[in-house]
């Protein structure tokens, strides 16, 4: 059983609580654009998962049927306990390889791109992790962990990881020795050399202590969050493609075919010598670190936040109805979601063409409402067109309030 969809309301509630804690303590751990960008990648990952989650489930089911050496009973408490612990062991190696190999870092880097650290960062997830992550969980199938147990412990592991993405919880004494905590996970999200590539556990920090990858958060070395090659964008699509694009450019520029192929599987950061010489990558000086920021008018921020809330609602609908929707409906829903989040990312970056992109997004809602019942995205209803009209009028009013502000390129 997948518990994650049931936890979404609690995620939102805890984010609100953290925002109130920020205000009470006079801290600023949230920025509107960064939070929307993190949540956008999460929404995009969830809707992409409607197409891709079958990759992991089908391969797991196949391995369970044909490769399992034993068959563990799903009703046994010991099966659940073993699966919970062993899943985290497999996750440790997936997570570690996600930092140590280019092709896996291309997917996992999305989660680390935020230069803030708060509960919205926990929801910042990749849309391409399904390509290879399933490989690391096959040992559970070989050892006979039933599919329903696998799905359940996977969701419990993910749920545990939500709460450790906060700056409001200090070190927790003895708990730090056994479990992943906000303190040792803050170190994991750092780009400081001291903390780089440490603390990979999902629930248990014991794996890091056992395999030599543990690093305690040091009060004398404040954590600087983010990645050493900054995303410098608020666009969730580009967030998922950035490192793939860098690898592709380097592969294309490499003179030797061997380098064109092996760059994908080499340690993170490895580049062919000829490419490194001709196209060096400058790493930012952390002593002069500045977060990526694009000045936005408060009214513009409010407009984008409200439009994003519409896509959160749409994403919730897709999550709840997804398993019963036909492929054309899912394709239309995902395309609408991706285009909308891309356009809001353009607005957050204050691109010169942001206003035109926003008008195009609103105009495309007309064919969406017409096509949706035809492909089965939602049933035909006489309320569709009045709802679209109301939404469009409110959006145009919002654009009027922001007039002249969606056309400036931030400096």
Tab-separated table of C-alpha atoms in Angstrom:
chain	number	residue	atom	x	y	z
A	1	UNK	CA	0.000	0.000	0.000
A	2	UNK	CA	1.306	3.443	-0.941
A	3	UNK	CA	0.833	5.770	2.032
A	4	UNK	CA	2.259	8.896	0.371
A	5	UNK	CA	-0.990	10.254	-1.211
A	6	UNK	CA	-2.678	10.119	2.206
A	7	UNK	CA	0.180	12.127	3.737
A	8	UNK	CA	-0.051	15.095	1.337
A	9	UNK	CA	-2.442	17.118	3.570
A	10	UNK	CA	-0.051	16.595	6.478
A	11	UNK	CA	2.872	17.760	4.335
A	12	UNK	CA	1.031	20.987	3.551
A	13	UNK	CA	0.025	21.479	7.185
A	14	UNK	CA	3.613	21.003	8.390
A	15	UNK	CA	4.921	23.453	5.796
A	16	UNK	CA	2.452	26.024	7.166
A	17	UNK	CA	3.645	25.267	10.708
A	18	UNK	CA	7.257	25.736	9.604
A	19	UNK	CA	6.381	29.057	7.977
A	20	UNK	CA	4.827	30.190	11.264
A	21	UNK	CA	7.933	29.010	13.140
A	22	UNK	CA	10.054	31.045	10.728
A	23	UNK	CA	7.985	34.131	11.448
A	24	UNK	CA	8.047	33.560	15.212
A	25	UNK	CA	11.840	33.111	15.257
A	26	UNK	CA	12.497	35.957	12.837
A	27	UNK	CA	14.098	33.643	10.275
A	28	UNK	CA	13.807	33.537	6.488
A	29	UNK	CA	14.116	29.926	5.415
A	30	UNK	CA	11.518	30.322	2.660
A	31	UNK	CA	11.561	32.374	-0.506
A	32	UNK	CA	8.447	32.387	-2.673
A	33	UNK	CA	10.219	31.550	-5.935
A	34	UNK	CA	12.391	28.816	-4.428
A	35	UNK	CA	9.460	27.173	-2.636
A	36	UNK	CA	7.310	27.235	-5.787
A	37	UNK	CA	10.216	25.807	-7.784
A	38	UNK	CA	10.714	22.982	-5.272
A	39	UNK	CA	7.004	22.198	-5.136
A	40	UNK	CA	6.764	22.418	-8.937
A	41	UNK	CA	9.411	19.745	-9.383
A	42	UNK	CA	7.501	17.636	-6.864
A	43	UNK	CA	4.194	18.061	-8.705
A	44	UNK	CA	5.897	17.323	-12.018
A	45	UNK	CA	7.569	14.220	-10.542
A	46	UNK	CA	4.262	12.948	-9.172
A	47	UNK	CA	2.383	13.401	-12.441
A	48	UNK	CA	5.268	11.896	-14.432
A	49	UNK	CA	5.084	8.947	-12.061
A	50	UNK	CA	1.612	8.138	-13.391
A	51	UNK	CA	3.409	6.970	-16.555
A	52	UNK	CA	6.643	5.653	-15.092
A	53	UNK	CA	5.939	3.950	-11.769
A	54	UNK	CA	5.097	0.771	-13.667
A	55	UNK	CA	8.762	0.441	-14.653
A	56	UNK	CA	9.837	-0.283	-11.097
A	57	UNK	CA	6.768	-2.307	-10.172
A	58	UNK	CA	6.838	-4.520	-13.259
A	59	UNK	CA	10.557	-5.248	-13.001
A	60	UNK	CA	10.171	-5.980	-9.291
A	61	UNK	CA	7.205	-8.295	-9.903
A	62	UNK	CA	9.123	-10.090	-12.666
A	63	UNK	CA	12.181	-10.583	-10.453
A	64	UNK	CA	9.986	-11.738	-7.567
A	65	UNK	CA	8.352	-14.362	-9.765
A	66	UNK	CA	11.430	-15.653	-11.589
A	67	UNK	CA	14.458	-14.876	-9.384
A	68	UNK	CA	13.287	-15.147	-5.771
A	69	UNK	CA	15.241	-17.767	-3.822
A	70	UNK	CA	12.701	-17.841	-0.977
A	71	UNK	CA	9.132	-16.646	-0.437
A	72	UNK	CA	8.532	-14.507	2.651
A	73	UNK	CA	4.998	-14.385	4.103
A	74	UNK	CA	3.333	-10.992	3.746
A	75	UNK	CA	1.471	-11.402	7.053
A	76	UNK	CA	4.627	-11.878	9.152
A	77	UNK	CA	5.876	-9.021	11.347
A	78	UNK	CA	9.420	-10.263	10.756
A	79	UNK	CA	8.963	-9.940	6.994
A	80	UNK	CA	7.935	-6.305	7.425
A	81	UNK	CA	10.766	-5.546	9.828
A	82	UNK	CA	13.346	-7.182	7.573
A	83	UNK	CA	11.949	-5.422	4.484
A	84	UNK	CA	11.943	-2.030	6.202
A	85	UNK	CA	15.581	-2.289	7.245
A	86	UNK	CA	16.833	-3.953	4.069
A	87	UNK	CA	14.990	-1.436	1.873
A	88	UNK	CA	16.901	1.347	3.596
A	89	UNK	CA	20.147	-0.542	3.007
A	90	UNK	CA	19.344	-0.698	-0.726
A	91	UNK	CA	18.309	2.954	-0.659
A	92	UNK	CA	21.669	3.844	0.889
A	93	UNK	CA	23.492	2.397	-2.116
A	94	UNK	CA	21.110	3.975	-4.628
A	95	UNK	CA	21.551	7.306	-2.890
A	96	UNK	CA	25.313	6.945	-2.661
A	97	UNK	CA	25.676	5.990	-6.317
A	98	UNK	CA	23.343	8.880	-7.108
A	99	UNK	CA	26.106	11.158	-5.829
A	100	UNK	CA	29.037	9.204	-7.212
A	101	UNK	CA	28.061	8.460	-10.834
A	102	UNK	CA	27.245	11.006	-13.508
A	103	UNK	CA	24.171	9.302	-14.965
A	104	UNK	CA	22.564	8.837	-11.549
A	105	UNK	CA	23.510	12.311	-10.338
A	106	UNK	CA	21.753	13.732	-13.406
A	107	UNK	CA	18.496	12.483	-11.894
A	108	UNK	CA	19.206	12.970	-8.200
A	109	UNK	CA	20.726	16.464	-8.494
A	110	UNK	CA	17.209	17.908	-8.776
A	111	UNK	CA	16.673	17.237	-5.082
A	112	UNK	CA	19.820	19.176	-4.145
A	113	UNK	CA	19.443	22.264	-6.337
A	114	UNK	CA	17.559	24.386	-3.810
A	115	UNK	CA	19.742	26.909	-2.011
A	116	UNK	CA	17.202	27.045	0.812
A	117	UNK	CA	16.485	24.211	3.233
A	118	UNK	CA	12.958	23.690	4.447
A	119	UNK	CA	10.132	21.175	4.251
A	120	UNK	CA	9.313	22.169	0.670
A	121	UNK	CA	12.808	20.927	-0.246
A	122	UNK	CA	11.715	17.422	0.780
A	123	UNK	CA	9.083	17.486	-1.957
A	124	UNK	CA	11.618	18.552	-4.573
A	125	UNK	CA	11.924	15.289	-6.501
A	126	UNK	CA	13.246	14.107	-9.849
A	127	UNK	CA	11.076	13.047	-12.785
A	128	UNK	CA	13.762	10.800	-14.296
A	129	UNK	CA	14.861	8.655	-11.363
A	130	UNK	CA	12.692	5.771	-12.576
A	131	UNK	CA	15.166	5.065	-15.383
A	132	UNK	CA	17.722	3.277	-13.184
A	133	UNK	CA	16.603	3.334	-9.544
A	134	UNK	CA	14.675	0.060	-9.854
A	135	UNK	CA	17.951	-1.859	-10.238
A	136	UNK	CA	18.949	-1.185	-6.628
A	137	UNK	CA	15.776	-2.720	-5.179
A	138	UNK	CA	15.934	-6.044	-7.013
A	139	UNK	CA	17.738	-7.709	-4.059
A	140	UNK	CA	14.504	-7.400	-2.067
A	141	UNK	CA	12.694	-9.322	-4.798
A	142	UNK	CA	15.422	-11.964	-4.907
A	143	UNK	CA	15.009	-12.439	-1.150
A	144	UNK	CA	11.275	-12.898	-1.549
A	145	UNK	CA	9.846	-9.657	-0.131
A	146	UNK	CA	6.203	-9.566	-1.357
A	147	UNK	CA	5.233	-6.742	-3.678
A	148	UNK	CA	2.692	-5.245	-1.265
A	149	UNK	CA	5.325	-5.168	1.485
A	150	UNK	CA	7.873	-3.596	-0.875
A	151	UNK	CA	5.465	-0.810	-1.892
A	152	UNK	CA	4.512	-0.152	1.726
A	153	UNK	CA	8.031	0.047	3.176
A	154	UNK	CA	9.135	2.193	0.229
A	155	UNK	CA	6.421	4.740	0.997
A	156	UNK	CA	7.184	4.623	4.741
A	157	UNK	CA	10.859	5.259	3.990
A	158	UNK	CA	9.923	8.272	1.861
A	159	UNK	CA	7.531	9.598	4.512
A	160	UNK	CA	10.244	9.439	7.175
A	161	UNK	CA	12.564	11.550	5.042
A	162	UNK	CA	10.110	14.457	4.919
A	163	UNK	CA	10.614	15.724	8.464
A	164	UNK	CA	14.421	15.836	8.308
A	165	UNK	CA	14.331	18.706	5.797
A	166	UNK	CA	14.126	21.507	8.345
A	167	UNK	CA	16.449	23.950	10.086
A	168	UNK	CA	14.258	24.271	13.164
A	169	UNK	CA	15.248	20.961	14.817
A	170	UNK	CA	18.678	20.883	16.541
A	171	UNK	CA	20.843	17.850	17.188
A	172	UNK	CA	18.950	15.065	18.947
A	173	UNK	CA	21.561	13.397	21.146
A	174	UNK	CA	21.670	9.591	21.029
A	175	UNK	CA	19.093	9.569	18.211
A	176	UNK	CA	21.818	10.940	15.913
A	177	UNK	CA	23.770	7.685	16.264
A	178	UNK	CA	21.044	5.470	14.871
A	179	UNK	CA	18.763	7.479	12.639
A	180	UNK	CA	18.818	10.144	9.955
A	181	UNK	CA	17.979	13.467	11.594
A	182	UNK	CA	17.545	17.073	10.455
A	183	UNK	CA	21.092	17.808	11.637
A	184	UNK	CA	22.938	15.071	9.759
A	185	UNK	CA	20.688	15.521	6.718
A	186	UNK	CA	21.426	19.252	6.613
A	187	UNK	CA	25.066	18.242	6.248
A	188	UNK	CA	24.055	15.955	3.374
A	189	UNK	CA	22.500	18.873	1.479
A	190	UNK	CA	25.589	21.057	1.819
A	191	UNK	CA	27.998	22.044	-0.911
A	192	UNK	CA	30.803	22.747	1.574
A	193	UNK	CA	33.833	20.525	0.994
A	194	UNK	CA	33.615	19.213	4.571
A	195	UNK	CA	30.117	17.804	4.034
A	196	UNK	CA	30.251	16.881	0.364
A	197	UNK	CA	28.866	13.424	-0.448
A	198	UNK	CA	28.092	12.287	3.090
A	199	UNK	CA	25.131	10.905	5.068
A	200	UNK	CA	23.243	8.859	2.470
A	201	UNK	CA	20.860	6.905	4.694
A	202	UNK	CA	17.123	7.362	4.335
A	203	UNK	CA	16.015	6.254	7.813
A	204	UNK	CA	19.134	4.740	9.399
A	205	UNK	CA	22.398	6.670	9.641
A	206	UNK	CA	24.080	3.409	10.701
A	207	UNK	CA	24.947	2.587	7.081
A	208	UNK	CA	27.015	5.774	6.834
A	209	UNK	CA	28.812	5.019	10.069
A	210	UNK	CA	29.460	1.459	8.871
A	211	UNK	CA	30.728	2.381	5.388
A	212	UNK	CA	32.665	5.519	6.301
A	213	UNK	CA	30.400	8.168	4.761
A	214	UNK	CA	29.158	9.836	7.955
A	215	UNK	CA	29.842	13.486	8.710
A	216	UNK	CA	28.452	15.297	11.728
A	217	UNK	CA	27.123	18.827	11.295
A	218	UNK	CA	29.851	21.129	12.604
A	219	UNK	CA	28.803	24.305	14.408
A	220	UNK	CA	32.020	25.946	13.205
A	221	UNK	CA	31.213	25.217	9.537
A	222	UNK	CA	27.795	26.672	8.654
A	223	UNK	CA	26.078	24.690	5.924
A	224	UNK	CA	25.786	26.301	2.493
A	225	UNK	CA	22.955	24.561	0.683
A	226	UNK	CA	22.795	23.811	-3.038
A	227	UNK	CA	25.011	22.291	-5.720
A	228	UNK	CA	28.450	23.337	-6.879
A	229	UNK	CA	27.125	23.969	-10.398
A	230	UNK	CA	24.120	26.170	-9.553
A	231	UNK	CA	20.869	25.664	-11.392
A	232	UNK	CA	20.308	29.450	-11.575
A	233	UNK	CA	16.751	28.911	-12.748
A	234	UNK	CA	13.247	28.626	-11.354
A	235	UNK	CA	12.075	26.336	-14.135
A	236	UNK	CA	11.152	22.765	-13.081
A	237	UNK	CA	11.652	21.328	-16.584
A	238	UNK	CA	15.153	22.745	-16.839
A	239	UNK	CA	15.850	21.544	-13.288
A	240	UNK	CA	15.303	17.980	-14.525
A	241	UNK	CA	17.323	18.423	-17.706
A	242	UNK	CA	20.244	20.610	-16.654
A	243	UNK	CA	22.835	17.965	-15.819
A	244	UNK	CA	21.740	15.659	-18.645
A	245	UNK	CA	22.291	18.597	-20.996
A	246	UNK	CA	25.767	19.186	-19.580
A	247	UNK	CA	26.692	15.512	-20.022
A	248	UNK	CA	25.321	15.524	-23.576
A	249	UNK	CA	27.327	18.642	-24.501
A	250	UNK	CA	30.512	17.137	-23.072
A	251	UNK	CA	29.877	13.813	-24.829
A	252	UNK	CA	29.314	15.600	-28.137
A	253	UNK	CA	32.470	17.688	-27.727
A	254	UNK	CA	34.711	14.754	-26.756
A	255	UNK	CA	37.054	13.633	-29.532
A	256	UNK	CA	37.278	9.960	-28.551
A	257	UNK	CA	34.259	7.675	-28.871
A	258	UNK	CA	35.309	5.913	-25.686
A	259	UNK	CA	34.964	9.184	-23.779
A	260	UNK	CA	31.612	9.946	-25.426
A	261	UNK	CA	30.234	6.732	-23.917
A	262	UNK	CA	31.976	6.427	-20.600
A	263	UNK	CA	31.292	9.992	-19.428
A	264	UNK	CA	27.784	8.873	-18.465
A	265	UNK	CA	29.055	6.206	-16.067
A	266	UNK	CA	32.184	7.831	-14.677
A	267	UNK	CA	32.415	9.372	-11.180
A	268	UNK	CA	30.445	12.565	-10.718
A	269	UNK	CA	32.247	15.568	-12.131
A	270	UNK	CA	34.529	13.551	-14.414
A	271	UNK	CA	34.964	15.119	-17.845
A	272	UNK	CA	37.148	14.081	-20.811
A	273	UNK	CA	40.556	15.778	-20.616
A	274	UNK	CA	40.182	17.435	-24.019
A	275	UNK	CA	36.748	18.811	-23.117
A	276	UNK	CA	37.936	20.038	-19.727
A	277	UNK	CA	40.845	21.845	-21.406
A	278	UNK	CA	38.699	23.553	-24.060
A	279	UNK	CA	35.569	24.141	-21.984
A	280	UNK	CA	36.543	24.540	-18.313
A	281	UNK	CA	33.730	24.829	-15.768
A	282	UNK	CA	34.216	27.528	-13.178
A	283	UNK	CA	33.009	26.626	-9.693
A	284	UNK	CA	31.660	29.470	-7.536
A	285	UNK	CA	33.735	30.684	-4.604
A	286	UNK	CA	31.752	29.703	-1.496
A	287	UNK	CA	33.332	32.531	0.484
A	288	UNK	CA	31.391	34.877	-1.817
A	289	UNK	CA	28.299	32.711	-2.134
A	290	UNK	CA	25.081	34.450	-3.119
A	291	UNK	CA	21.762	32.709	-3.561
A	292	UNK	CA	20.137	32.849	-6.978
A	293	UNK	CA	17.521	35.581	-6.868
A	294	UNK	CA	15.291	37.380	-9.343
A	295	UNK	CA	13.589	40.542	-8.027
A	296	UNK	CA	9.810	40.179	-8.178
A	297	UNK	CA	7.068	42.627	-7.327
A	298	UNK	CA	4.866	41.340	-4.431
A	299	UNK	CA	1.820	41.438	-6.708
A	300	UNK	CA	3.641	39.341	-9.273
A	301	UNK	CA	4.626	36.843	-6.587
A	302	UNK	CA	1.011	36.636	-5.398
A	303	UNK	CA	-0.287	36.094	-8.946
A	304	UNK	CA	2.188	33.288	-9.643
A	305	UNK	CA	1.520	31.668	-6.250
A	306	UNK	CA	-2.236	31.640	-6.897
A	307	UNK	CA	-1.764	30.198	-10.384
A	308	UNK	CA	0.527	27.561	-8.922
A	309	UNK	CA	-2.183	26.652	-6.406
A	310	UNK	CA	-4.432	25.832	-9.382
A	311	UNK	CA	-1.831	23.368	-10.654
A	312	UNK	CA	-1.491	21.822	-7.204
A	313	UNK	CA	-5.240	21.178	-7.330
A	314	UNK	CA	-4.971	19.800	-10.851
A	315	UNK	CA	-2.072	17.584	-9.800
A	316	UNK	CA	-4.110	16.263	-6.855
A	317	UNK	CA	-6.910	15.398	-9.245
A	318	UNK	CA	-4.505	13.509	-11.512
A	319	UNK	CA	-3.044	11.617	-8.538
A	320	UNK	CA	-6.483	10.524	-7.333
A	321	UNK	CA	-7.922	9.683	-10.747
A	322	UNK	CA	-4.736	8.616	-12.499
A	323	UNK	CA	-5.060	4.833	-12.274
A	324	UNK	CA	-8.497	4.943	-13.896
A	325	UNK	CA	-7.607	7.323	-16.710
A	326	UNK	CA	-6.773	6.187	-20.268
A	327	UNK	CA	-3.331	6.934	-21.704
A	328	UNK	CA	-4.527	9.821	-23.953
A	329	UNK	CA	-6.094	11.482	-20.901
A	330	UNK	CA	-2.895	11.082	-18.879
A	331	UNK	CA	-0.874	12.470	-21.793
A	332	UNK	CA	-3.126	15.524	-22.036
A	333	UNK	CA	-3.060	16.024	-18.270
A	334	UNK	CA	0.722	15.716	-18.037
A	335	UNK	CA	1.278	18.035	-21.011
A	336	UNK	CA	-1.000	20.640	-19.475
A	337	UNK	CA	0.810	20.361	-16.169
A	338	UNK	CA	4.295	20.550	-17.714
A	339	UNK	CA	3.416	23.544	-19.902
A	340	UNK	CA	1.785	25.384	-17.013
A	341	UNK	CA	4.671	24.860	-14.604
A	342	UNK	CA	7.159	25.816	-17.333
A	343	UNK	CA	5.285	29.063	-17.949
A	344	UNK	CA	5.158	29.913	-14.250
A	345	UNK	CA	8.902	29.260	-14.093
A	346	UNK	CA	9.375	31.750	-16.919
A	347	UNK	CA	7.357	34.295	-14.946
A	348	UNK	CA	9.396	33.670	-11.780
A	349	UNK	CA	12.543	34.404	-13.799
A	350	UNK	CA	10.952	37.601	-15.132
A	351	UNK	CA	11.893	36.772	-18.715
A	352	UNK	CA	11.174	39.432	-21.366
A	353	UNK	CA	8.654	37.100	-23.001
A	354	UNK	CA	6.941	36.060	-19.746
A	355	UNK	CA	3.754	38.015	-20.447
A	356	UNK	CA	3.362	36.490	-23.927
A	357	UNK	CA	3.940	33.025	-22.500
A	358	UNK	CA	1.296	33.641	-19.839
A	359	UNK	CA	-1.280	34.786	-22.404
A	360	UNK	CA	-0.514	31.678	-24.473
A	361	UNK	CA	-0.974	29.459	-21.404
A	362	UNK	CA	-4.363	30.987	-20.661
A	363	UNK	CA	-5.435	30.714	-24.307
A	364	UNK	CA	-4.523	27.014	-24.395
A	365	UNK	CA	-7.039	26.347	-21.627
A	366	UNK	CA	-9.774	26.687	-24.259
A	367	UNK	CA	-8.779	23.575	-26.270
A	368	UNK	CA	-7.989	21.824	-22.968
A	369	UNK	CA	-11.570	22.157	-21.753
A	370	UNK	CA	-12.821	21.017	-25.161
A	371	UNK	CA	-10.489	18.026	-25.489
A	372	UNK	CA	-10.567	16.780	-21.904
A	373	UNK	CA	-14.001	15.062	-22.056
A	374	UNK	CA	-13.202	13.583	-25.475
A	375	UNK	CA	-10.106	11.748	-24.207
A	376	UNK	CA	-11.596	10.924	-20.802
A	377	UNK	CA	-9.566	13.313	-18.660
A	378	UNK	CA	-12.808	14.267	-16.942
A	379	UNK	CA	-16.503	13.777	-17.739
A	380	UNK	CA	-18.382	16.170	-19.998
A	381	UNK	CA	-20.094	18.858	-17.949
A	382	UNK	CA	-21.951	22.071	-18.623
A	383	UNK	CA	-19.934	23.642	-15.814
A	384	UNK	CA	-16.678	23.352	-17.762
A	385	UNK	CA	-17.038	26.450	-19.888
A	386	UNK	CA	-18.417	28.737	-17.130
A	387	UNK	CA	-15.593	27.584	-14.875
A	388	UNK	CA	-13.045	28.350	-17.613
A	389	UNK	CA	-14.606	31.779	-18.168
A	390	UNK	CA	-14.469	32.581	-14.452
A	391	UNK	CA	-10.870	31.396	-14.182
A	392	UNK	CA	-9.861	33.391	-17.258
A	393	UNK	CA	-11.534	36.596	-16.028
A	394	UNK	CA	-9.836	36.293	-12.634
A	395	UNK	CA	-6.485	35.586	-14.297
A	396	UNK	CA	-6.827	38.584	-16.611
A	397	UNK	CA	-7.665	40.755	-13.625
A	398	UNK	CA	-4.520	39.458	-11.935
A	399	UNK	CA	-2.467	40.206	-15.029
A	400	UNK	CA	-3.930	43.711	-15.111
A	401	UNK	CA	-2.758	44.226	-11.527
A	402	UNK	CA	0.710	43.012	-12.558
A	403	UNK	CA	0.784	44.922	-15.828
A	404	UNK	CA	4.252	46.081	-16.829
A	405	UNK	CA	5.898	43.715	-14.379
A	406	UNK	CA	5.916	40.502	-16.368
A	407	UNK	CA	7.940	42.079	-19.128
A	408	UNK	CA	11.102	43.220	-17.345
A	409	UNK	CA	14.245	41.137	-17.357
A	410	UNK	CA	15.671	41.090	-13.841
A	411	UNK	CA	19.212	42.254	-13.364
